[in-house]
PDB file of C-alpha atoms in Angstrom:
ATOM      1  CA  UNK A  55      -6.886 -27.200  -8.491  1.00  0.00           C
ATOM      2  CA  UNK A  56      -8.932 -25.257  -5.969  1.00  0.00           C
ATOM      3  CA  UNK A  57      -8.551 -27.164  -2.737  1.00  0.00           C
ATOM      4  CA  UNK A  58     -10.582 -24.732  -0.633  1.00  0.00           C
ATOM      5  CA  UNK A  59     -13.829 -23.373  -2.081  1.00  0.00           C
ATOM      6  CA  UNK A  60     -15.332 -20.268  -0.486  1.00  0.00           C
ATOM      7  CA  UNK A  61     -18.742 -18.658  -0.824  1.00  0.00           C
ATOM      8  CA  UNK A  62     -20.282 -16.196  -1.250  1.00  0.00           C
ATOM      9  CA  UNK A  63     -17.947 -13.989  -3.245  1.00  0.00           C
ATOM     10  CA  UNK A  64     -19.560 -10.886  -1.746  1.00  0.00           C
ATOM     11  CA  UNK A  65     -21.934 -10.267   1.129  1.00  0.00           C
ATOM     12  CA  UNK A  66     -23.878  -7.218   2.253  1.00  0.00           C
ATOM     13  CA  UNK A  67     -25.286  -7.183   5.779  1.00  0.00           C
ATOM     14  CA  UNK A  68     -27.061  -4.573   7.847  1.00  0.00           C
ATOM     15  CA  UNK A  69     -25.421  -3.366  11.047  1.00  0.00           C
ATOM     16  CA  UNK A  70     -26.296  -5.739  13.864  1.00  0.00           C
ATOM     17  CA  UNK A  71     -26.968  -8.644  11.528  1.00  0.00           C
ATOM     18  CA  UNK A  72     -25.209 -11.983  11.221  1.00  0.00           C
ATOM     19  CA  UNK A  73     -22.627 -12.530   8.493  1.00  0.00           C
ATOM     20  CA  UNK A  74     -22.047 -16.118   7.390  1.00  0.00           C
ATOM     21  CA  UNK A  75     -19.231 -17.254   5.110  1.00  0.00           C
ATOM     22  CA  UNK A  76     -18.843 -20.864   4.039  1.00  0.00           C
ATOM     23  CA  UNK A  77     -15.875 -22.947   2.966  1.00  0.00           C
ATOM     24  CA  UNK A  78     -15.413 -26.501   1.776  1.00  0.00           C
ATOM     25  CA  UNK A  79     -12.191 -28.434   1.395  1.00  0.00           C
ATOM     26  CA  UNK A  80     -11.068 -31.551  -0.411  1.00  0.00           C
ATOM     27  CA  UNK A  81      -7.754 -32.524   1.129  1.00  0.00           C
ATOM     28  CA  UNK A  82      -8.371 -34.760   4.149  1.00  0.00           C
ATOM     29  CA  UNK A  83      -4.791 -34.101   5.309  1.00  0.00           C
ATOM     30  CA  UNK A  84      -5.747 -30.537   6.292  1.00  0.00           C
ATOM     31  CA  UNK A  85      -5.611 -30.256  10.076  1.00  0.00           C
ATOM     32  CA  UNK A  86      -5.697 -26.535  10.836  1.00  0.00           C
ATOM     33  CA  UNK A  87      -8.264 -24.064   9.534  1.00  0.00           C
ATOM     34  CA  UNK A  88      -7.647 -20.348  10.097  1.00  0.00           C
ATOM     35  CA  UNK A  89      -9.703 -17.404   8.945  1.00  0.00           C
ATOM     36  CA  UNK A  90      -7.956 -14.246   7.848  1.00  0.00           C
ATOM     37  CA  UNK A  91      -9.294 -10.697   7.597  1.00  0.00           C
ATOM     38  CA  UNK A  92      -7.823  -8.329   5.036  1.00  0.00           C
ATOM     39  CA  UNK A  93      -8.403  -4.588   4.752  1.00  0.00           C
ATOM     40  CA  UNK A  94      -7.513  -2.717   1.544  1.00  0.00           C
ATOM     41  CA  UNK A  95      -3.795  -2.116   1.279  1.00  0.00           C
ATOM     42  CA  UNK A  96      -3.001  -4.410   4.181  1.00  0.00           C
ATOM     43  CA  UNK A  97      -1.845  -7.967   4.492  1.00  0.00           C
ATOM     44  CA  UNK A  98      -4.157 -10.688   5.798  1.00  0.00           C
ATOM     45  CA  UNK A  99      -4.423 -10.861   9.596  1.00  0.00           C
ATOM     46  CA  UNK A 100      -5.381 -13.955  11.559  1.00  0.00           C
ATOM     47  CA  UNK A 101      -8.891 -13.655  12.961  1.00  0.00           C
ATOM     48  CA  UNK A 102      -9.702 -17.048  14.455  1.00  0.00           C
ATOM     49  CA  UNK A 103      -8.675 -20.655  13.822  1.00  0.00           C
ATOM     50  CA  UNK A 104      -9.895 -24.166  14.552  1.00  0.00           C
ATOM     51  CA  UNK A 105      -8.571 -27.713  14.532  1.00  0.00           C
ATOM     52  CA  UNK A 106     -10.813 -30.588  13.363  1.00  0.00           C
ATOM     53  CA  UNK A 107     -11.082 -32.192  16.792  1.00  0.00           C
ATOM     54  CA  UNK A 108     -13.693 -29.604  17.814  1.00  0.00           C
ATOM     55  CA  UNK A 109     -16.944 -28.666  16.093  1.00  0.00           C
ATOM     56  CA  UNK A 110     -17.115 -25.036  17.152  1.00  0.00           C
ATOM     57  CA  UNK A 111     -14.867 -22.273  18.388  1.00  0.00           C
ATOM     58  CA  UNK A 112     -16.022 -18.869  19.553  1.00  0.00           C
ATOM     59  CA  UNK A 113     -13.989 -15.737  20.146  1.00  0.00           C
ATOM     60  CA  UNK A 114     -16.062 -12.675  20.908  1.00  0.00           C
ATOM     61  CA  UNK A 115     -18.419 -12.009  18.020  1.00  0.00           C
ATOM     62  CA  UNK A 116     -16.644 -14.513  15.748  1.00  0.00           C
ATOM     63  CA  UNK A 117     -17.517 -18.225  15.648  1.00  0.00           C
ATOM     64  CA  UNK A 118     -16.178 -21.028  13.480  1.00  0.00           C
ATOM     65  CA  UNK A 119     -18.427 -24.032  12.916  1.00  0.00           C
ATOM     66  CA  UNK A 120     -16.665 -27.151  11.649  1.00  0.00           C
ATOM     67  CA  UNK A 121     -18.196 -30.263  10.067  1.00  0.00           C
ATOM     68  CA  UNK A 122     -15.454 -32.827   9.548  1.00  0.00           C
ATOM     69  CA  UNK A 123     -17.613 -35.461   7.840  1.00  0.00           C
ATOM     70  CA  UNK A 124     -18.883 -32.938   5.305  1.00  0.00           C
ATOM     71  CA  UNK A 125     -15.459 -31.304   4.980  1.00  0.00           C
ATOM     72  CA  UNK A 126     -17.026 -27.905   5.498  1.00  0.00           C
ATOM     73  CA  UNK A 127     -16.462 -25.015   7.860  1.00  0.00           C
ATOM     74  CA  UNK A 128     -17.993 -21.596   8.239  1.00  0.00           C
ATOM     75  CA  UNK A 129     -17.408 -18.243   9.881  1.00  0.00           C
ATOM     76  CA  UNK A 130     -20.243 -16.487  11.679  1.00  0.00           C
ATOM     77  CA  UNK A 131     -19.904 -12.839  12.618  1.00  0.00           C
ATOM     78  CA  UNK A 132     -22.548 -11.872  15.151  1.00  0.00           C
ATOM     79  CA  UNK A 133     -23.743  -8.283  15.593  1.00  0.00           C
ATOM     80  CA  UNK A 134     -21.870  -7.240  12.449  1.00  0.00           C
ATOM     81  CA  UNK A 135     -20.415  -3.715  12.527  1.00  0.00           C
ATOM     82  CA  UNK A 136     -19.360  -1.346   9.745  1.00  0.00           C
ATOM     83  CA  UNK A 137     -15.766  -1.786  10.965  1.00  0.00           C
ATOM     84  CA  UNK A 138     -16.043  -5.462  10.036  1.00  0.00           C
ATOM     85  CA  UNK A 139     -16.233  -4.480   6.358  1.00  0.00           C
ATOM     86  CA  UNK A 140     -13.250  -6.238   4.818  1.00  0.00           C
ATOM     87  CA  UNK A 141     -12.326  -9.265   2.755  1.00  0.00           C
ATOM     88  CA  UNK A 142     -12.371 -12.557   4.609  1.00  0.00           C
ATOM     89  CA  UNK A 143     -10.377 -15.598   3.587  1.00  0.00           C
ATOM     90  CA  UNK A 144     -10.722 -19.106   4.877  1.00  0.00           C
ATOM     91  CA  UNK A 145      -7.578 -21.183   4.736  1.00  0.00           C
ATOM     92  CA  UNK A 146      -6.287 -24.621   5.528  1.00  0.00           C
ATOM     93  CA  UNK A 147      -2.942 -26.210   6.154  1.00  0.00           C
ATOM     94  CA  UNK A 148      -1.603 -29.730   6.490  1.00  0.00           C
ATOM     95  CA  UNK A 149       1.261 -31.120   8.514  1.00  0.00           C
ATOM     96  CA  UNK A 150       2.782 -32.912   5.541  1.00  0.00           C
ATOM     97  CA  UNK A 151       6.154 -34.475   6.140  1.00  0.00           C
ATOM     98  CA  UNK A 152       8.919 -32.978   4.076  1.00  0.00           C
ATOM     99  CA  UNK A 153       7.067 -29.876   2.981  1.00  0.00           C
ATOM    100  CA  UNK A 154       6.279 -26.446   4.318  1.00  0.00           C
ATOM    101  CA  UNK A 155       3.133 -25.850   6.312  1.00  0.00           C
ATOM    102  CA  UNK A 156       1.917 -23.358   3.768  1.00  0.00           C
ATOM    103  CA  UNK A 157      -1.588 -21.963   3.814  1.00  0.00           C
ATOM    104  CA  UNK A 158      -4.084 -22.862   1.092  1.00  0.00           C
ATOM    105  CA  UNK A 159      -6.563 -20.003   0.820  1.00  0.00           C
ATOM    106  CA  UNK A 160     -10.118 -19.739  -0.431  1.00  0.00           C
ATOM    107  CA  UNK A 161     -10.927 -17.090  -3.014  1.00  0.00           C
ATOM    108  CA  UNK A 162     -12.225 -14.581  -0.465  1.00  0.00           C
ATOM    109  CA  UNK A 163     -15.513 -12.936   0.531  1.00  0.00           C
ATOM    110  CA  UNK A 164     -15.899  -9.195   0.390  1.00  0.00           C
ATOM    111  CA  UNK A 165     -18.107  -8.236   3.330  1.00  0.00           C
ATOM    112  CA  UNK A 166     -19.868  -4.892   3.489  1.00  0.00           C
ATOM    113  CA  UNK A 167     -21.748  -3.967   6.660  1.00  0.00           C
ATOM    114  CA  UNK A 168     -24.160  -1.110   6.096  1.00  0.00           C
ATOM    115  CA  UNK A 169     -24.564   1.452   8.906  1.00  0.00           C
TER     116      UNK A 169
ATOM    117  CA  UNK B  70       6.958  -4.649  18.392  1.00  0.00           C
ATOM    118  CA  UNK B  71       7.359  -4.142  14.674  1.00  0.00           C
ATOM    119  CA  UNK B  72       5.479  -6.406  12.318  1.00  0.00           C
ATOM    120  CA  UNK B  73       6.513  -7.759   8.945  1.00  0.00           C
ATOM    121  CA  UNK B  74       7.571  -5.003   6.584  1.00  0.00           C
ATOM    122  CA  UNK B  75       7.921  -5.110   2.817  1.00  0.00           C
ATOM    123  CA  UNK B  76       9.456  -2.751   0.308  1.00  0.00           C
ATOM    124  CA  UNK B  77       8.750  -1.236  -2.027  1.00  0.00           C
ATOM    125  CA  UNK B  78       5.016  -1.019  -1.437  1.00  0.00           C
ATOM    126  CA  UNK B  79       4.391  -0.380  -5.119  1.00  0.00           C
ATOM    127  CA  UNK B  80       6.496  -1.286  -8.127  1.00  0.00           C
ATOM    128  CA  UNK B  81       5.824  -0.584 -11.778  1.00  0.00           C
ATOM    129  CA  UNK B  82       8.009  -2.428 -14.256  1.00  0.00           C
ATOM    130  CA  UNK B  83       8.158  -2.595 -18.006  1.00  0.00           C
ATOM    131  CA  UNK B  84       7.802  -6.041 -19.479  1.00  0.00           C
ATOM    132  CA  UNK B  85      11.201  -7.717 -19.558  1.00  0.00           C
ATOM    133  CA  UNK B  86      12.677  -5.828 -16.609  1.00  0.00           C
ATOM    134  CA  UNK B  87      14.005  -7.544 -13.508  1.00  0.00           C
ATOM    135  CA  UNK B  88      12.561  -6.654 -10.103  1.00  0.00           C
ATOM    136  CA  UNK B  89      13.562  -7.348  -6.498  1.00  0.00           C
ATOM    137  CA  UNK B  90      11.090  -7.322  -3.639  1.00  0.00           C
ATOM    138  CA  UNK B  91      12.247  -7.183  -0.022  1.00  0.00           C
ATOM    139  CA  UNK B  92      10.769  -8.675   3.128  1.00  0.00           C
ATOM    140  CA  UNK B  93      11.803  -7.897   6.697  1.00  0.00           C
ATOM    141  CA  UNK B  94      10.211 -10.537   8.932  1.00  0.00           C
ATOM    142  CA  UNK B  95       9.464 -10.215  12.614  1.00  0.00           C
ATOM    143  CA  UNK B  96      12.751 -10.463  14.512  1.00  0.00           C
ATOM    144  CA  UNK B  97      13.541 -13.996  15.577  1.00  0.00           C
ATOM    145  CA  UNK B  98      10.971 -15.678  13.367  1.00  0.00           C
ATOM    146  CA  UNK B  99      12.322 -18.911  11.965  1.00  0.00           C
ATOM    147  CA  UNK B 100       9.890 -19.479   9.121  1.00  0.00           C
ATOM    148  CA  UNK B 101       9.325 -17.169   6.171  1.00  0.00           C
ATOM    149  CA  UNK B 102       6.795 -17.609   3.373  1.00  0.00           C
ATOM    150  CA  UNK B 103       6.169 -15.800   0.099  1.00  0.00           C
ATOM    151  CA  UNK B 104       2.701 -15.722  -1.448  1.00  0.00           C
ATOM    152  CA  UNK B 105       1.324 -14.255  -4.665  1.00  0.00           C
ATOM    153  CA  UNK B 106      -2.134 -12.657  -4.566  1.00  0.00           C
ATOM    154  CA  UNK B 107      -3.802 -11.943  -7.887  1.00  0.00           C
ATOM    155  CA  UNK B 108      -6.522  -9.309  -8.005  1.00  0.00           C
ATOM    156  CA  UNK B 109      -9.694 -10.576  -6.356  1.00  0.00           C
ATOM    157  CA  UNK B 110      -8.144 -13.886  -5.344  1.00  0.00           C
ATOM    158  CA  UNK B 111      -6.718 -15.491  -2.254  1.00  0.00           C
ATOM    159  CA  UNK B 112      -2.949 -15.637  -1.748  1.00  0.00           C
ATOM    160  CA  UNK B 113      -1.130 -18.574  -3.322  1.00  0.00           C
ATOM    161  CA  UNK B 114       2.014 -20.122  -1.875  1.00  0.00           C
ATOM    162  CA  UNK B 115       5.283 -19.499  -3.664  1.00  0.00           C
ATOM    163  CA  UNK B 116       8.153 -20.597  -1.429  1.00  0.00           C
ATOM    164  CA  UNK B 117       9.227 -21.280   2.152  1.00  0.00           C
ATOM    165  CA  UNK B 118      12.391 -20.694   4.185  1.00  0.00           C
ATOM    166  CA  UNK B 119      13.394 -22.132   7.507  1.00  0.00           C
ATOM    167  CA  UNK B 120      16.137 -19.789   8.637  1.00  0.00           C
ATOM    168  CA  UNK B 121      18.406 -19.470   5.585  1.00  0.00           C
ATOM    169  CA  UNK B 122      17.395 -22.759   4.009  1.00  0.00           C
ATOM    170  CA  UNK B 123      14.854 -22.723   1.200  1.00  0.00           C
ATOM    171  CA  UNK B 124      12.981 -25.908   1.985  1.00  0.00           C
ATOM    172  CA  UNK B 125      10.086 -25.633  -0.433  1.00  0.00           C
ATOM    173  CA  UNK B 126       9.907 -23.773  -3.719  1.00  0.00           C
ATOM    174  CA  UNK B 127       7.152 -25.839  -5.270  1.00  0.00           C
ATOM    175  CA  UNK B 128       4.882 -22.821  -5.781  1.00  0.00           C
ATOM    176  CA  UNK B 129       7.281 -20.726  -7.847  1.00  0.00           C
ATOM    177  CA  UNK B 130       5.539 -20.416 -11.236  1.00  0.00           C
ATOM    178  CA  UNK B 131       8.656 -20.454 -13.386  1.00  0.00           C
ATOM    179  CA  UNK B 132      12.441 -20.341 -13.274  1.00  0.00           C
ATOM    180  CA  UNK B 133      12.188 -16.566 -13.650  1.00  0.00           C
ATOM    181  CA  UNK B 134      11.282 -16.446  -9.964  1.00  0.00           C
ATOM    182  CA  UNK B 135      14.065 -16.702  -7.419  1.00  0.00           C
ATOM    183  CA  UNK B 136      14.076 -16.135  -3.663  1.00  0.00           C
ATOM    184  CA  UNK B 137      16.827 -15.971  -1.081  1.00  0.00           C
ATOM    185  CA  UNK B 138      17.288 -15.430   2.635  1.00  0.00           C
ATOM    186  CA  UNK B 139      21.075 -15.572   3.023  1.00  0.00           C
ATOM    187  CA  UNK B 140      21.377 -14.707   6.717  1.00  0.00           C
ATOM    188  CA  UNK B 141      18.103 -16.172   7.908  1.00  0.00           C
ATOM    189  CA  UNK B 142      16.375 -12.833   8.383  1.00  0.00           C
ATOM    190  CA  UNK B 143      15.673 -10.501   5.433  1.00  0.00           C
ATOM    191  CA  UNK B 144      14.426 -12.195   2.293  1.00  0.00           C
ATOM    192  CA  UNK B 145      14.371 -11.039  -1.312  1.00  0.00           C
ATOM    193  CA  UNK B 146      12.076 -12.288  -4.060  1.00  0.00           C
ATOM    194  CA  UNK B 147      13.501 -11.628  -7.503  1.00  0.00           C
ATOM    195  CA  UNK B 148      11.581 -11.866 -10.735  1.00  0.00           C
ATOM    196  CA  UNK B 149      13.571 -11.845 -13.943  1.00  0.00           C
ATOM    197  CA  UNK B 150      12.252 -10.740 -17.324  1.00  0.00           C
ATOM    198  CA  UNK B 151       8.882  -9.742 -15.892  1.00  0.00           C
ATOM    199  CA  UNK B 152       5.724 -10.583 -17.812  1.00  0.00           C
ATOM    200  CA  UNK B 153       2.261  -9.040 -17.578  1.00  0.00           C
ATOM    201  CA  UNK B 154       0.942 -12.160 -15.858  1.00  0.00           C
ATOM    202  CA  UNK B 155       3.360 -11.466 -12.998  1.00  0.00           C
ATOM    203  CA  UNK B 156       1.253  -8.443 -12.000  1.00  0.00           C
ATOM    204  CA  UNK B 157      -0.029  -9.187  -8.491  1.00  0.00           C
ATOM    205  CA  UNK B 158       0.498  -8.377  -4.843  1.00  0.00           C
ATOM    206  CA  UNK B 159       3.418 -10.284  -3.374  1.00  0.00           C
ATOM    207  CA  UNK B 160       2.957 -11.044   0.304  1.00  0.00           C
ATOM    208  CA  UNK B 161       5.568 -12.120   2.793  1.00  0.00           C
ATOM    209  CA  UNK B 162       4.662 -13.879   6.032  1.00  0.00           C
ATOM    210  CA  UNK B 163       6.752 -15.016   8.968  1.00  0.00           C
ATOM    211  CA  UNK B 164       6.126 -17.465  11.746  1.00  0.00           C
ATOM    212  CA  UNK B 165       8.059 -18.245  14.892  1.00  0.00           C
ATOM    213  CA  UNK B 166       7.685 -22.001  14.483  1.00  0.00           C
ATOM    214  CA  UNK B 167       9.608 -24.570  12.523  1.00  0.00           C
ATOM    215  CA  UNK B 168       7.714 -26.567   9.935  1.00  0.00           C
ATOM    216  CA  UNK B 169       5.934 -29.710  10.910  1.00  0.00           C
ATOM    217  CA  UNK B 170       5.653 -29.053  14.621  1.00  0.00           C
ATOM    218  CA  UNK B 171       2.369 -30.371  15.936  1.00  0.00           C
ATOM    219  CA  UNK B 172       0.195 -28.486  18.328  1.00  0.00           C
ATOM    220  CA  UNK B 173       0.131 -24.828  19.245  1.00  0.00           C
ATOM    221  CA  UNK B 174      -0.435 -22.011  16.861  1.00  0.00           C
ATOM    222  CA  UNK B 175       0.695 -22.070  13.262  1.00  0.00           C
ATOM    223  CA  UNK B 176       0.100 -18.368  12.940  1.00  0.00           C
ATOM    224  CA  UNK B 177       1.655 -16.659   9.993  1.00  0.00           C
ATOM    225  CA  UNK B 178       2.029 -12.894  10.290  1.00  0.00           C
ATOM    226  CA  UNK B 179       1.696 -11.122   6.972  1.00  0.00           C
ATOM    227  CA  UNK B 180       3.299  -7.951   5.716  1.00  0.00           C
ATOM    228  CA  UNK B 181       1.345  -5.338   3.725  1.00  0.00           C
ATOM    229  CA  UNK B 182       2.593  -6.696   0.427  1.00  0.00           C
ATOM    230  CA  UNK B 183       4.229  -5.229  -2.647  1.00  0.00           C
ATOM    231  CA  UNK B 184       1.893  -4.443  -5.524  1.00  0.00           C
ATOM    232  CA  UNK B 185       3.725  -5.210  -8.769  1.00  0.00           C
ATOM    233  CA  UNK B 186       2.345  -3.876 -12.029  1.00  0.00           C
ATOM    234  CA  UNK B 187       4.019  -4.992 -15.233  1.00  0.00           C
ATOM    235  CA  UNK B 188       3.252  -2.821 -18.246  1.00  0.00           C
TER     236      UNK B 188
END
């Protein structure tokens, strides 16, 4: 059961352009939505995260937009740079009593920013 | 300071062999997670430790998978009688927080992973 659906699978953007990655979730118990960036041969690294009580969070060139009613959230990368080329994962986690706060990941988006 | 480290970085096993994968979390981190990442997919949860206690092993795919963290720091993931479908990258993550705490960051810090190939 895929609880977090991510699209597109791959994305090619010109340098300076805007990269947009979308995710949708099903579990209404999710209450924390991080985005992770993964370079080849490395583990995922936290990029930015949001809680559902806000509709947008911005950190530098990275912005998360969150639509609670639609159960959707997206990552926008402004002024995309070749160094941003990596795989991006959206994730979600729930504060469920009696269980670990494990991350449920989307399937990933491979972003390529052309110079 | 040092991040999460994992060893070995690469492991090739023949089908049926047992393997042991090690994780050294960030010093002082209470929570430790293991994830399995198949090629081209997102990581999937395997198991969770709070200190030395294994509080959730609901993601372990079969009884061939076993994890331990006897002293609440280093953890080992063991896979017995490996099968080809076990081929994946095994990621370890640690977090300073206990499970279930509301508020603040729930940041998990990931290691580089161990790539397991079963022939």
